[in-house]
Amino acid sequence: MKSYSKLRRHIKRYKARRWLSRHPAWFHRLFAWTDRHTRGLQRVCKWMGRKLNFLRRLNPLRYIKRIDRYIIRKFIGTYFFSILLIISISIVFDVNENLAKFSEYHAPLRAIVFDYYANFVPYFANLFSALFVFIAVIYFTSKLAGNSEIIAMLATGISFRRLLRPYMISCVLIAGMSYYLLAYVIPHGTVIRQNFESMYKNKKKNTSAENVQLQVGRGVIAYIQHYDNTTKKGYGFCLDRFENKKLVSHLTAMEVQYDTVSDSKYHWKLRNWKVRRLQGLREHITSGMEKDSLIQMEPTDLVYSKGQQETFTSPELKDYISKQIDRGSSNVVQYQVEYHKRIASSFAAFILTIIGASLSSRKRKGGMGMYLGIGLALSFAYIMMQTVSATFAINVGFPPMLAAWVPNMVFAIIAFICYRHAPN
C-alpha cells in the first residue's frame, strides 16, 4: 500500500506531464530562447572542440577495435582459467601433504583458509605467471589457427605486427597486475604465511643472532653479543664512535631493548650502561641503570632469516638496500637481486607472448600438442635461468641487475628470431 503523500506526489507528476504534452509550443519557445542567448557560448565550445581535437588521439579505446576485444577476451580468459586449473591442483596436493601436520598442531580452519591458502594462491600464481602466459597464448592462438581464423584475419590485409596489438595490450594488463602483486600485495601475505608455517607446520624460523657487528652511522660501530628477536632484547651491547679514525666514545650496556611502542623508529632502552669519553689523555666516565637512546638500527638489521627479502615491499626493499650499502653490509646482494627481479619478471610477459604467438599462429597438422610441449620447455628454461643467474649473483659476485635481466635478454633474442619467421 502507498501512503497518501506518495499518491499526492504521483498525481502532481501525472498532471505536469499531461499539461506539457498538451502544450508542445512552450518547449519550442524555451529552446529557441536558449539558442538565441547562448550563441556566444556555442561558438566558444566549437572553437575549444577544434583546438582540443588532438585529445581524441590520446584515448586508448580509440585504437581497440572489435577484433582486438575478441583476442583480448580470449587471452585474459584463457590466462585466468589456466591459473585456476593449476592452482586448484596444487591446493589439492598441498592439503594432502600437510593435512597430518595441520591436525597434529591443531591449526584452526579459519587460519588454514585465510592465513595460509589465501596467501598461498597469489604467491604461487605469480611465481609461475610466465608459464601461465605462455600456455594461454599457445593454447588459444593454436585454436584460432586451427579454425582458420588467423588466416582470415591476415587475408583481410592485417599484418602480423598489427595482429600482435591486442596481445601487447593484454600483456600490459598482466604485467601491471603482476608487478603490483609482487611489489605490494605478496610481501604482506608472505609474512602471514611464514608465521602460520612456524606455528602449525613446525618450520623453524631464525629468531636470534650471535656476535652482530654493523655500522649504524658515519663513524659509529655497534656490536651485540647475543640478540633475541622474540623479545626484541640484546645482551653484551657496545657502541663506538670514531672521529678521524680515533676512538672518541665507547658505550657499553648489559642489556639493550627495542622500543616497539614508540611513534618513531630507532628507539632503544639501555640498562646498566657506561660511557667512556676520550679527550686526549683524559677519560670521562658516566654510568647509569636505564637510559633511552636513538641508535640507527632496527631488529630487521640484526636477524636474517631465509627468504626475508620476499617479505619487504618494493619501497621498503629499496630503503633497506640503500641503508645496508651505507653500512657496508655484505649480504645486500640477494636483496638487490629480488628488487630487480620483480621488475624483470613483469616484462617477461611481453617476451614470452611474442614467442608463443609467433610459434602457434601457423596452421599445421597434428594439433597444438607440439606447441604446448615447446611452451612448457621454454617456460621452465626461463624459470631455471632466473634461478641460476640469481645464484651466480649471490655466490660468484655477478652484478645483481644484470643477473635479473639476463633471462629477458636471452629470450628477447629468441623472440626476435621467432617474430622474423612468423607468417605474414
CSV table of C-alpha atoms in Angstrom, one decimal:
chain,number,residue,atom,x,y,z
A,1,MET,CA,0.0,0.0,0.0
A,2,LYS,CA,1.2,3.5,-0.9
A,3,SER,CA,1.0,6.3,1.6
A,4,TYR,CA,-1.2,9.4,0.9
A,5,SER,CA,1.9,11.7,0.4
A,6,LYS,CA,3.3,9.3,-2.2
A,7,LEU,CA,0.0,9.2,-4.0
A,8,ARG,CA,-0.3,13.0,-4.0
A,9,ARG,CA,3.3,13.4,-5.5
A,10,HIS,CA,2.3,10.8,-8.1
A,11,ILE,CA,-0.8,12.8,-9.1
A,12,LYS,CA,1.2,16.1,-9.3
A,13,ARG,CA,3.7,14.5,-11.6
A,14,TYR,CA,0.9,13.0,-13.8
A,15,LYS,CA,-0.8,16.4,-14.1
A,16,ALA,CA,2.5,18.1,-15.0
A,17,ARG,CA,3.3,15.6,-17.7
A,18,ARG,CA,-0.2,15.8,-19.1
A,19,TRP,CA,0.0,19.7,-19.3
A,20,LEU,CA,3.4,19.5,-21.0
A,21,SER,CA,2.0,17.0,-23.6
A,22,ARG,CA,-0.8,19.4,-24.4
A,23,HIS,CA,1.4,22.5,-24.8
A,24,PRO,CA,4.4,21.5,-27.0
A,25,ALA,CA,4.8,25.1,-28.3
A,26,TRP,CA,6.0,26.1,-24.9
A,27,PHE,CA,9.0,23.7,-25.3
A,28,HIS,CA,9.9,25.2,-28.7
A,29,ARG,CA,9.8,28.7,-27.4
A,30,LEU,CA,12.1,27.7,-24.4
A,31,PHE,CA,14.6,26.1,-26.7
A,32,ALA,CA,14.6,29.0,-29.2
A,33,TRP,CA,15.2,31.5,-26.4
A,34,THR,CA,18.1,29.4,-25.0
A,35,ASP,CA,19.6,29.1,-28.5
A,36,ARG,CA,19.4,32.9,-29.1
A,37,HIS,CA,21.0,33.8,-25.7
A,38,THR,CA,23.8,31.1,-25.8
A,39,ARG,CA,25.2,31.5,-29.3
A,40,GLY,CA,28.4,33.1,-27.9
A,41,LEU,CA,28.9,30.1,-25.6
A,42,GLN,CA,28.2,27.7,-28.5
A,43,ARG,CA,30.9,29.4,-30.7
A,44,VAL,CA,33.4,29.2,-27.8
A,45,CYS,CA,32.6,25.5,-27.3
A,46,LYS,CA,33.1,24.8,-31.1
A,47,TRP,CA,36.4,26.6,-31.1
A,48,MET,CA,37.6,24.7,-28.0
A,49,GLY,CA,36.4,21.4,-29.7
A,50,ARG,CA,38.5,22.2,-32.8
A,51,LYS,CA,41.6,23.1,-30.7
A,52,LEU,CA,41.3,20.1,-28.4
A,53,ASN,CA,40.5,17.6,-31.1
A,54,PHE,CA,44.0,16.1,-30.7
A,55,LEU,CA,43.0,14.8,-27.3
A,56,ARG,CA,40.9,12.1,-29.1
A,57,ARG,CA,44.1,10.5,-30.2
A,58,LEU,CA,45.2,10.1,-26.6
A,59,ASN,CA,42.2,8.0,-25.9
A,60,PRO,CA,43.4,4.3,-25.7
A,61,LEU,CA,40.0,2.9,-26.5
A,62,ARG,CA,40.2,4.6,-29.9
A,63,TYR,CA,42.8,2.0,-31.0
A,64,ILE,CA,40.9,-1.0,-29.7
A,65,LYS,CA,38.7,-2.5,-32.4
A,66,ARG,CA,36.3,-5.4,-32.3
A,67,ILE,CA,38.9,-7.9,-33.4
A,68,ASP,CA,41.2,-6.6,-30.6
A,69,ARG,CA,38.5,-7.0,-28.0
A,70,TYR,CA,37.9,-10.6,-29.3
A,71,ILE,CA,41.6,-11.6,-28.9
A,72,ILE,CA,42.0,-9.8,-25.5
A,73,ARG,CA,38.9,-11.6,-24.2
A,74,LYS,CA,40.3,-14.9,-25.4
A,75,PHE,CA,43.8,-14.2,-23.9
A,76,ILE,CA,42.7,-13.0,-20.5
A,77,GLY,CA,40.1,-15.7,-20.2
A,78,THR,CA,42.5,-18.5,-21.0
A,79,TYR,CA,45.2,-17.0,-18.7
A,80,PHE,CA,42.9,-16.9,-15.7
A,81,PHE,CA,41.4,-20.3,-16.5
A,82,SER,CA,44.9,-21.9,-16.6
A,83,ILE,CA,45.8,-20.3,-13.3
A,84,LEU,CA,42.6,-21.6,-11.6
A,85,LEU,CA,43.2,-25.0,-13.0
A,86,ILE,CA,46.9,-25.3,-12.0
A,87,ILE,CA,46.3,-23.7,-8.5
A,88,SER,CA,43.4,-25.9,-7.8
A,89,ILE,CA,45.5,-29.0,-8.4
A,90,SER,CA,48.3,-27.5,-6.3
A,91,ILE,CA,46.0,-26.9,-3.4
A,92,VAL,CA,44.7,-30.5,-3.5
A,93,PHE,CA,48.2,-31.9,-3.4
A,94,ASP,CA,49.3,-29.4,-0.7
A,95,VAL,CA,46.3,-30.3,1.5
A,96,ASN,CA,47.0,-34.0,1.1
A,97,GLU,CA,50.6,-33.4,2.1
A,98,ASN,CA,50.0,-31.1,5.1
A,99,LEU,CA,46.8,-32.4,6.5
A,100,ALA,CA,48.6,-34.5,9.1
A,101,LYS,CA,50.6,-31.5,10.3
A,102,PHE,CA,47.5,-29.3,10.5
A,103,SER,CA,45.7,-31.9,12.7
A,104,GLU,CA,48.8,-32.6,14.7
A,105,TYR,CA,49.3,-28.9,15.7
A,106,HIS,CA,45.6,-28.2,15.9
A,107,ALA,CA,45.5,-25.5,13.2
A,108,PRO,CA,42.1,-23.8,13.1
A,109,LEU,CA,40.1,-23.9,9.9
A,110,ARG,CA,39.9,-20.1,9.7
A,111,ALA,CA,43.7,-19.8,9.9
A,112,ILE,CA,44.2,-22.5,7.3
A,113,VAL,CA,41.9,-20.8,4.8
A,114,PHE,CA,42.6,-17.1,5.3
A,115,ASP,CA,46.2,-17.1,6.7
A,116,TYR,CA,47.7,-19.9,4.7
A,117,TYR,CA,45.8,-20.6,1.4
A,118,ALA,CA,44.6,-17.1,0.8
A,119,ASN,CA,48.3,-16.1,0.7
A,120,PHE,CA,49.5,-19.3,-0.9
A,121,VAL,CA,47.4,-18.8,-4.1
A,122,PRO,CA,48.7,-15.3,-5.1
A,123,TYR,CA,52.3,-16.3,-4.3
A,124,PHE,CA,52.4,-19.4,-6.4
A,125,ALA,CA,50.2,-18.0,-9.2
A,126,ASN,CA,52.6,-15.0,-9.6
A,127,LEU,CA,55.6,-17.3,-9.3
A,128,PHE,CA,54.6,-19.2,-12.4
A,129,SER,CA,52.9,-16.3,-14.2
A,130,ALA,CA,55.3,-16.6,-17.1
A,131,LEU,CA,54.4,-20.2,-17.6
A,132,PHE,CA,50.6,-19.4,-17.5
A,133,VAL,CA,51.1,-16.6,-20.0
A,134,PHE,CA,53.0,-18.8,-22.4
A,135,ILE,CA,50.5,-21.7,-22.1
A,136,ALA,CA,47.5,-19.3,-22.6
A,137,VAL,CA,49.0,-17.7,-25.7
A,138,ILE,CA,49.9,-21.0,-27.3
A,139,TYR,CA,46.6,-22.7,-26.4
A,140,PHE,CA,44.1,-20.1,-27.7
A,141,THR,CA,46.3,-19.0,-30.7
A,142,SER,CA,46.7,-22.6,-31.9
A,143,LYS,CA,42.9,-22.9,-31.6
A,144,LEU,CA,42.4,-19.7,-33.7
A,145,ALA,CA,44.9,-21.0,-36.3
A,146,GLY,CA,43.2,-24.5,-36.3
A,147,ASN,CA,39.9,-22.8,-37.0
A,148,SER,CA,41.5,-20.8,-39.8
A,149,GLU,CA,40.6,-17.5,-38.0
A,150,ILE,CA,44.1,-16.2,-38.2
A,151,ILE,CA,44.2,-17.0,-42.0
A,152,ALA,CA,41.0,-15.0,-42.4
A,153,MET,CA,42.5,-12.1,-40.4
A,154,LEU,CA,45.6,-12.0,-42.5
A,155,ALA,CA,43.6,-12.3,-45.7
A,156,THR,CA,41.8,-9.0,-44.9
A,157,GLY,CA,45.1,-7.2,-45.1
A,158,ILE,CA,46.0,-7.2,-41.4
A,159,SER,CA,49.8,-7.6,-40.9
A,160,PHE,CA,51.2,-9.9,-38.3
A,161,ARG,CA,52.5,-6.8,-36.5
A,162,ARG,CA,49.0,-5.4,-36.3
A,163,LEU,CA,47.7,-8.7,-35.1
A,164,LEU,CA,50.1,-8.6,-32.1
A,165,ARG,CA,48.5,-5.3,-30.8
A,166,PRO,CA,45.8,-7.0,-28.7
A,167,TYR,CA,48.4,-9.4,-27.4
A,168,MET,CA,50.5,-6.5,-26.2
A,169,ILE,CA,47.5,-4.7,-24.6
A,170,SER,CA,46.8,-7.9,-22.7
A,171,CYS,CA,50.4,-8.1,-21.6
A,172,VAL,CA,50.3,-4.5,-20.3
A,173,LEU,CA,47.4,-5.5,-18.0
A,174,ILE,CA,49.0,-8.8,-16.9
A,175,ALA,CA,52.5,-7.2,-16.3
A,176,GLY,CA,50.9,-4.3,-14.3
A,177,MET,CA,48.9,-6.7,-12.2
A,178,SER,CA,52.0,-9.0,-11.7
A,179,TYR,CA,54.2,-6.1,-10.6
A,180,TYR,CA,51.6,-4.8,-8.2
A,181,LEU,CA,51.2,-8.2,-6.6
A,182,LEU,CA,55.0,-8.7,-6.3
A,183,ALA,CA,55.7,-5.2,-5.0
A,184,TYR,CA,52.9,-4.6,-2.6
A,185,VAL,CA,50.5,-7.5,-2.0
A,186,ILE,CA,52.5,-10.7,-1.8
A,187,PRO,CA,55.2,-9.4,0.7
A,188,HIS,CA,52.5,-8.8,3.3
A,189,GLY,CA,50.9,-12.2,2.6
A,190,THR,CA,54.3,-13.9,2.8
A,191,VAL,CA,54.8,-12.6,6.4
A,192,ILE,CA,51.4,-14.0,7.4
A,193,ARG,CA,52.1,-17.3,5.6
A,194,GLN,CA,55.5,-17.7,7.2
A,195,ASN,CA,54.1,-17.0,10.7
A,196,PHE,CA,51.4,-19.7,10.1
A,197,GLU,CA,54.1,-22.2,8.9
A,198,SER,CA,56.2,-21.6,12.0
A,199,MET,CA,53.2,-22.1,14.3
A,200,TYR,CA,51.3,-25.0,12.6
A,201,LYS,CA,53.9,-26.7,10.3
A,202,ASN,CA,56.8,-26.6,12.7
A,203,LYS,CA,59.0,-24.7,10.3
A,204,LYS,CA,61.7,-23.2,12.5
A,205,LYS,CA,62.3,-19.5,11.9
A,206,ASN,CA,65.5,-17.8,12.8
A,207,THR,CA,64.8,-15.6,15.8
A,208,SER,CA,68.2,-14.9,17.3
A,209,ALA,CA,71.7,-13.6,16.2
A,210,GLU,CA,75.2,-14.0,17.7
A,211,ASN,CA,78.1,-11.6,17.5
A,212,VAL,CA,76.5,-9.0,15.3
A,213,GLN,CA,78.6,-6.0,14.2
A,214,LEU,CA,77.4,-3.3,11.9
A,215,GLN,CA,77.9,0.4,11.1
A,216,VAL,CA,74.9,2.3,12.2
A,217,GLY,CA,76.1,5.8,11.2
A,218,ARG,CA,79.1,7.6,9.9
A,219,GLY,CA,82.0,6.6,12.2
A,220,VAL,CA,79.6,4.7,14.5
A,221,ILE,CA,80.0,1.0,15.0
A,222,ALA,CA,77.6,-1.2,17.1
A,223,TYR,CA,78.2,-4.6,18.4
A,224,ILE,CA,75.8,-7.1,20.1
A,225,GLN,CA,76.9,-10.3,21.6
A,226,HIS,CA,73.5,-12.0,21.5
A,227,TYR,CA,70.1,-10.8,20.2
A,228,ASP,CA,66.7,-12.4,20.7
A,229,ASN,CA,64.1,-11.2,18.1
A,230,THR,CA,61.2,-12.7,20.0
A,231,THR,CA,61.7,-10.4,23.0
A,232,LYS,CA,63.5,-7.7,20.9
A,233,LYS,CA,66.3,-7.8,23.5
A,234,GLY,CA,70.1,-7.9,23.1
A,235,TYR,CA,72.9,-8.7,25.6
A,236,GLY,CA,76.5,-7.5,25.6
A,237,PHE,CA,76.0,-4.3,23.7
A,238,CYS,CA,78.6,-1.7,22.8
A,239,LEU,CA,78.7,1.4,20.6
A,240,ASP,CA,81.9,3.0,19.4
A,241,ARG,CA,82.2,6.5,17.9
A,242,PHE,CA,85.2,7.4,15.8
A,243,GLU,CA,86.4,10.8,14.5
A,244,ASN,CA,89.3,11.0,12.1
A,245,LYS,CA,89.9,7.3,12.8
A,246,LYS,CA,90.3,7.9,16.5
A,247,LEU,CA,88.0,6.5,19.2
A,248,VAL,CA,86.3,9.3,21.0
A,249,SER,CA,83.4,7.5,22.8
A,250,HIS,CA,82.8,3.9,24.0
A,251,LEU,CA,79.4,2.9,25.3
A,252,THR,CA,78.6,-0.4,26.9
A,253,ALA,CA,75.4,-1.9,28.2
A,254,MET,CA,74.4,-5.2,29.8
A,255,GLU,CA,71.0,-5.2,28.0
A,256,VAL,CA,69.5,-3.3,25.1
A,257,GLN,CA,65.7,-3.4,24.4
A,258,TYR,CA,64.0,-2.1,21.3
A,259,ASP,CA,61.0,0.2,22.0
A,260,THR,CA,58.1,-1.3,19.9
A,261,VAL,CA,55.5,1.1,21.2
A,262,SER,CA,57.4,4.3,20.2
A,263,ASP,CA,55.9,6.5,17.5
A,264,SER,CA,59.2,6.8,15.6
A,265,LYS,CA,61.9,4.3,14.7
A,266,TYR,CA,65.4,3.6,16.3
A,267,HIS,CA,64.3,4.0,19.9
A,268,TRP,CA,66.4,1.7,22.2
A,269,LYS,CA,66.5,1.3,26.0
A,270,LEU,CA,69.9,0.7,27.6
A,271,ARG,CA,70.2,-1.0,31.0
A,272,ASN,CA,73.3,-1.0,33.2
A,273,TRP,CA,75.1,1.3,30.8
A,274,LYS,CA,78.5,3.1,31.0
A,275,VAL,CA,80.0,5.7,28.6
A,276,ARG,CA,83.8,6.4,28.4
A,277,ARG,CA,84.6,9.7,26.6
A,278,LEU,CA,88.2,10.0,25.5
A,279,GLN,CA,89.6,13.6,25.3
A,280,GLY,CA,93.3,13.3,24.5
A,281,LEU,CA,94.9,11.7,27.5
A,282,ARG,CA,91.9,12.3,29.7
A,283,GLU,CA,88.9,10.0,30.1
A,284,HIS,CA,85.5,10.9,31.4
A,285,ILE,CA,83.2,8.1,32.6
A,286,THR,CA,79.4,8.2,33.2
A,287,SER,CA,77.1,5.4,34.1
A,288,GLY,CA,73.5,4.6,35.0
A,289,MET,CA,70.8,2.0,35.4
A,290,GLU,CA,68.5,2.8,32.4
A,291,LYS,CA,68.7,5.2,29.5
A,292,ASP,CA,66.7,5.9,26.4
A,293,SER,CA,68.8,6.3,23.2
A,294,LEU,CA,68.4,6.8,19.5
A,295,ILE,CA,70.5,4.2,17.6
A,296,GLN,CA,70.0,3.9,13.8
A,297,MET,CA,69.4,0.2,13.7
A,298,GLU,CA,66.3,-2.0,13.8
A,299,PRO,CA,65.6,-5.6,14.6
A,300,THR,CA,65.4,-6.5,10.9
A,301,ASP,CA,69.1,-5.3,10.6
A,302,LEU,CA,70.2,-7.8,13.2
A,303,VAL,CA,68.4,-11.1,12.4
A,304,TYR,CA,68.3,-12.6,8.9
A,305,SER,CA,66.0,-15.5,8.0
A,306,LYS,CA,65.8,-17.4,4.8
A,307,GLY,CA,63.5,-15.6,2.3
A,308,GLN,CA,63.5,-12.4,4.3
A,309,GLN,CA,63.8,-10.3,1.1
A,310,GLU,CA,60.4,-11.6,0.0
A,311,THR,CA,58.7,-10.0,3.0
A,312,PHE,CA,59.6,-6.4,2.0
A,313,THR,CA,57.5,-4.3,-0.3
A,314,SER,CA,59.5,-2.6,-3.1
A,315,PRO,CA,59.8,0.8,-1.4
A,316,GLU,CA,60.9,-0.9,1.8
A,317,LEU,CA,63.3,-3.1,-0.1
A,318,LYS,CA,64.8,0.0,-1.8
A,319,ASP,CA,65.2,1.8,1.5
A,320,TYR,CA,66.7,-1.3,3.1
A,321,ILE,CA,69.3,-1.7,0.3
A,322,SER,CA,70.4,1.9,0.4
A,323,LYS,CA,70.7,1.7,4.2
A,324,GLN,CA,72.7,-1.6,4.1
A,325,ILE,CA,75.1,-0.2,1.4
A,326,ASP,CA,75.8,2.8,3.6
A,327,ARG,CA,76.6,0.5,6.4
A,328,GLY,CA,78.9,-1.6,4.3
A,329,SER,CA,76.9,-4.8,4.7
A,330,SER,CA,78.0,-7.9,2.7
A,331,ASN,CA,74.6,-9.6,2.4
A,332,VAL,CA,72.8,-6.9,0.4
A,333,VAL,CA,73.2,-8.8,-3.0
A,334,GLN,CA,70.2,-11.0,-2.6
A,335,TYR,CA,68.0,-8.0,-1.8
A,336,GLN,CA,69.2,-6.2,-4.9
A,337,VAL,CA,68.5,-9.4,-7.0
A,338,GLU,CA,65.0,-9.5,-5.5
A,339,TYR,CA,64.3,-5.9,-6.3
A,340,HIS,CA,65.4,-6.1,-9.9
A,341,LYS,CA,63.8,-9.5,-10.4
A,342,ARG,CA,60.4,-8.0,-9.6
A,343,ILE,CA,60.7,-5.6,-12.5
A,344,ALA,CA,62.3,-8.0,-14.9
A,345,SER,CA,59.8,-10.8,-14.3
A,346,SER,CA,56.9,-8.5,-15.1
A,347,PHE,CA,58.4,-7.7,-18.6
A,348,ALA,CA,58.7,-11.4,-19.3
A,349,ALA,CA,55.1,-11.5,-20.2
A,350,PHE,CA,55.8,-9.4,-23.4
A,351,ILE,CA,58.7,-11.6,-24.5
A,352,LEU,CA,57.0,-14.9,-23.9
A,353,THR,CA,53.8,-13.7,-25.6
A,354,ILE,CA,55.7,-12.8,-28.8
A,355,ILE,CA,57.4,-16.2,-28.8
A,356,GLY,CA,54.1,-18.0,-28.2
A,357,ALA,CA,52.1,-16.1,-30.8
A,358,SER,CA,54.9,-16.5,-33.4
A,359,LEU,CA,55.1,-20.2,-32.9
A,360,SER,CA,51.5,-21.1,-32.8
A,361,SER,CA,49.9,-18.7,-35.3
A,362,ARG,CA,50.7,-21.0,-38.3
A,363,LYS,CA,48.2,-23.7,-39.1
A,364,ARG,CA,49.8,-27.1,-39.1
A,365,LYS,CA,48.7,-30.7,-38.9
A,366,GLY,CA,48.9,-32.5,-35.6
A,367,GLY,CA,47.2,-30.0,-33.4
A,368,MET,CA,48.7,-28.0,-30.6
A,369,GLY,CA,50.5,-30.7,-28.6
A,370,MET,CA,53.9,-29.9,-30.0
A,371,TYR,CA,53.4,-26.2,-29.3
A,372,LEU,CA,52.3,-26.9,-25.7
A,373,GLY,CA,55.4,-29.0,-25.2
A,374,ILE,CA,57.7,-26.3,-26.6
A,375,GLY,CA,55.9,-23.7,-24.5
A,376,LEU,CA,56.4,-25.7,-21.3
A,377,ALA,CA,60.1,-26.4,-22.1
A,378,LEU,CA,60.8,-22.7,-22.8
A,379,SER,CA,58.9,-21.5,-19.7
A,380,PHE,CA,60.8,-23.9,-17.4
A,381,ALA,CA,64.0,-22.9,-19.1
A,382,TYR,CA,63.2,-19.3,-18.3
A,383,ILE,CA,62.5,-20.0,-14.7
A,384,MET,CA,65.6,-22.2,-14.3
A,385,MET,CA,67.7,-19.4,-15.9
A,386,GLN,CA,66.3,-16.9,-13.4
A,387,THR,CA,67.4,-19.2,-10.5
A,388,VAL,CA,70.8,-19.9,-12.0
A,389,SER,CA,71.6,-16.2,-12.6
A,390,ALA,CA,70.4,-15.2,-9.1
A,391,THR,CA,72.7,-17.9,-7.6
A,392,PHE,CA,75.6,-16.5,-9.7
A,393,ALA,CA,74.9,-13.0,-8.4
A,394,ILE,CA,74.8,-14.1,-4.7
A,395,ASN,CA,77.7,-16.6,-4.7
A,396,VAL,CA,80.0,-15.5,-7.5
A,397,GLY,CA,79.7,-11.7,-7.5
A,398,PHE,CA,77.7,-11.3,-10.7
A,399,PRO,CA,76.1,-7.8,-11.0
A,400,PRO,CA,72.6,-8.1,-9.4
A,401,MET,CA,70.8,-6.0,-12.1
A,402,LEU,CA,72.4,-7.9,-14.9
A,403,ALA,CA,71.6,-11.2,-13.2
A,404,ALA,CA,67.9,-10.3,-13.0
A,405,TRP,CA,67.8,-9.2,-16.7
A,406,VAL,CA,69.9,-11.9,-18.3
A,407,PRO,CA,66.9,-14.3,-18.9
A,408,ASN,CA,65.0,-11.5,-20.5
A,409,MET,CA,67.9,-10.6,-22.8
A,410,VAL,CA,68.4,-14.2,-23.9
A,411,PHE,CA,64.7,-14.8,-24.5
A,412,ALA,CA,64.3,-11.4,-26.2
A,413,ILE,CA,66.8,-12.7,-28.9
A,414,ILE,CA,64.7,-15.9,-29.3
A,415,ALA,CA,61.5,-13.7,-29.5
A,416,PHE,CA,63.0,-11.6,-32.3
A,417,ILE,CA,64.0,-14.7,-34.3
A,418,CYS,CA,60.6,-16.2,-33.9
A,419,TYR,CA,58.9,-12.9,-34.9
A,420,ARG,CA,61.0,-12.6,-38.1
A,421,HIS,CA,59.9,-16.1,-39.1
A,422,ALA,CA,56.2,-15.6,-38.2
A,423,PRO,CA,53.6,-15.8,-41.0
A,424,ASN,CA,52.9,-12.5,-42.9
